[in-house]
Coordinates of C-alpha atoms in Angstrom, one line a residue:
M1 CA 0.0 0.0 0.0
N2 CA 1.2 3.4 -0.9
R3 CA 2.0 5.6 2.1
I4 CA 2.8 8.9 0.4
Y5 CA 1.1 11.8 2.1
S6 CA 1.2 15.6 1.6
L7 CA 0.3 18.5 3.8
R8 CA -2.8 20.4 2.6
Y9 CA -4.4 23.4 4.2
S10 CA -8.0 22.7 5.4
A11 CA -10.4 25.6 5.8
V12 CA -12.6 23.5 8.0
A13 CA -9.7 22.5 10.4
R14 CA -8.0 25.9 9.9
G15 CA -4.6 24.3 9.5
F16 CA -2.6 21.8 7.6
I17 CA -3.5 18.1 7.6
A18 CA -1.9 15.1 6.1
V19 CA -3.7 13.8 3.0
S20 CA -3.1 10.7 0.9
E21 CA -2.2 11.2 -2.7
F22 CA -5.3 9.2 -3.7
A23 CA -7.6 11.7 -2.0
E24 CA -9.7 13.9 -4.2
K25 CA -10.7 17.5 -3.7
C26 CA -14.2 18.3 -2.4
V27 CA -14.9 20.3 -5.5
H28 CA -15.5 17.1 -7.5
K29 CA -18.5 16.2 -5.3
S30 CA -20.2 19.5 -5.8
V31 CA -19.7 19.2 -9.6
R32 CA -21.3 15.8 -9.5
R33 CA -24.2 17.2 -7.5
L34 CA -24.6 20.0 -10.0
C35 CA -24.5 17.8 -13.1
F36 CA -27.4 15.6 -12.1
P37 CA -30.1 18.4 -12.0
V38 CA -28.6 19.9 -15.2
L39 CA -29.0 16.6 -17.0
L40 CA -32.6 16.5 -15.9
L41 CA -33.3 20.0 -17.2
I42 CA -31.8 19.5 -20.6
P43 CA -34.8 17.5 -22.0
V44 CA -37.2 19.9 -20.5
L45 CA -35.6 22.9 -22.2
F46 CA -35.4 21.3 -25.6
S47 CA -38.9 19.8 -25.5
A48 CA -40.7 23.2 -25.6
G49 CA -41.1 22.9 -29.3
S50 CA -43.2 19.8 -28.9
L51 CA -45.9 21.9 -27.2
A52 CA -46.5 23.9 -30.4
G53 CA -49.5 21.8 -31.4
T54 CA -51.3 21.8 -28.1
V55 CA -54.5 23.6 -27.5
N56 CA -56.1 25.0 -24.3
N57 CA -58.2 22.3 -22.6
E58 CA -60.4 24.9 -21.0
L59 CA -61.9 25.8 -24.3
G60 CA -63.7 23.4 -26.6
Y61 CA -61.7 22.0 -29.4
Q62 CA -64.4 22.8 -31.9
L63 CA -63.8 26.5 -31.1
F64 CA -60.3 26.2 -32.4
R65 CA -61.4 24.4 -35.5
D66 CA -64.2 27.0 -36.2
F67 CA -61.6 29.8 -35.9
A68 CA -59.2 28.1 -38.4
E69 CA -62.0 27.3 -40.8
N70 CA -63.9 30.7 -40.6
K71 CA -67.0 28.9 -39.4
G72 CA -69.8 29.9 -37.0
M73 CA -69.1 33.1 -35.1
F74 CA -65.7 33.4 -36.7
R75 CA -67.0 34.4 -40.1
P76 CA -64.7 36.8 -42.0
G77 CA -65.1 40.5 -41.0
A78 CA -66.8 39.6 -37.6
T79 CA -65.9 41.9 -34.7
N80 CA -66.2 41.8 -31.0
I81 CA -66.4 38.0 -30.9
A82 CA -67.2 36.7 -27.4
I83 CA -65.3 33.5 -26.3
Y84 CA -66.8 31.1 -23.7
N85 CA -65.2 28.1 -22.0
K86 CA -66.7 24.5 -21.8
Q87 CA -68.8 25.5 -18.8
G88 CA -70.4 28.4 -20.7
E89 CA -68.5 31.1 -18.7
F90 CA -67.4 34.2 -20.5
V91 CA -63.6 34.1 -21.0
G92 CA -62.9 37.2 -23.2
T93 CA -63.6 39.0 -26.4
L94 CA -61.6 39.2 -29.7
D95 CA -62.0 42.9 -30.2
K96 CA -58.6 44.1 -31.5
A97 CA -59.3 43.6 -35.2
A98 CA -61.9 42.2 -37.5
M99 CA -61.7 38.4 -38.1
P100 CA -59.5 37.7 -41.1
D101 CA -60.5 35.5 -44.0
F102 CA -58.4 32.3 -43.9
S103 CA -59.7 31.0 -47.3
A104 CA -56.7 32.5 -49.0
V105 CA -54.1 30.5 -47.0
D106 CA -50.8 29.4 -48.6
S107 CA -51.5 26.1 -50.2
E108 CA -48.0 24.7 -50.0
I109 CA -46.9 25.1 -46.3
G110 CA -49.8 27.1 -44.8
V111 CA -47.8 29.8 -43.2
A112 CA -49.4 33.0 -44.6
T113 CA -52.8 34.4 -45.5
L114 CA -53.6 36.9 -48.2
I115 CA -55.2 39.9 -46.5
N116 CA -54.9 42.4 -49.4
P117 CA -53.8 42.0 -53.0
Q118 CA -50.4 43.3 -52.0
Y119 CA -50.1 42.1 -48.4
I120 CA -49.9 38.7 -46.7
A121 CA -50.0 38.1 -43.0
S122 CA -48.1 35.6 -41.0
V123 CA -46.5 35.2 -37.6
K124 CA -43.2 36.4 -36.4
H125 CA -41.7 33.0 -35.7
N126 CA -42.1 31.8 -39.3
G127 CA -39.1 33.7 -40.6
D128 CA -38.7 34.9 -44.2
I129 CA -41.1 33.5 -46.8
Q130 CA -39.4 33.2 -50.2
T131 CA -42.1 31.6 -52.2
L132 CA -45.9 31.5 -51.8
A133 CA -48.7 29.9 -53.7
L134 CA -52.4 30.6 -53.0
V135 CA -55.2 28.6 -54.4
M136 CA -58.2 30.8 -55.2
V137 CA -61.5 29.2 -56.1
K138 CA -59.9 25.7 -56.3
T139 CA -58.8 26.3 -59.9
V140 CA -56.7 29.4 -60.0
T141 CA -53.3 29.3 -58.3
I142 CA -51.4 32.5 -57.8
S143 CA -47.7 32.3 -57.0
W144 CA -45.1 34.8 -55.7
T145 CA -41.4 34.5 -55.4
G146 CA -38.8 36.8 -53.7
I147 CA -41.2 38.1 -51.1
M148 CA -39.8 41.0 -49.0
R149 CA -40.7 40.9 -45.3
R150 CA -41.9 44.1 -43.7
H151 CA -42.2 44.4 -39.9
W152 CA -44.8 46.8 -38.8
I153 CA -46.9 47.6 -35.7
F154 CA -50.6 48.0 -35.9
M155 CA -51.6 51.5 -35.0
P156 CA -55.4 52.1 -34.6
P157 CA -56.7 55.2 -36.4
A158 CA -56.9 58.3 -34.2
G159 CA -60.3 59.6 -33.5

């Protein structure tokens, strides 16, 4: 058995103590304690994208489908749409803008909606859209390439 020792200062003992050369520093234990929670958090942090397709379970699923398909109270141009949960309790009102018409949605990847002959609407996290094809009346397809993205903030008219 190896009997080589060295004198090391111990903050706990406030002095020098004899330590075997095979002894490890206390720092290694704290690193091991820290690694375990970090390894548990990594899947949680990277799984946030998997929640992108979830819907709120307090509202009826048919409400989300009606919104996407412009059916029922979500007809194009509707304003001040009251939203109720599954128990029939009032949740809120969609009153910031008129309901858009989703019938002119991009037919290839579904990331944009034609809201004006010169403007399409999308969401910020989609990034730049280079090509777009809209199917109008199931027979006419209009395609665009080289689309320029404009960032703007909605300002309600003064008055």
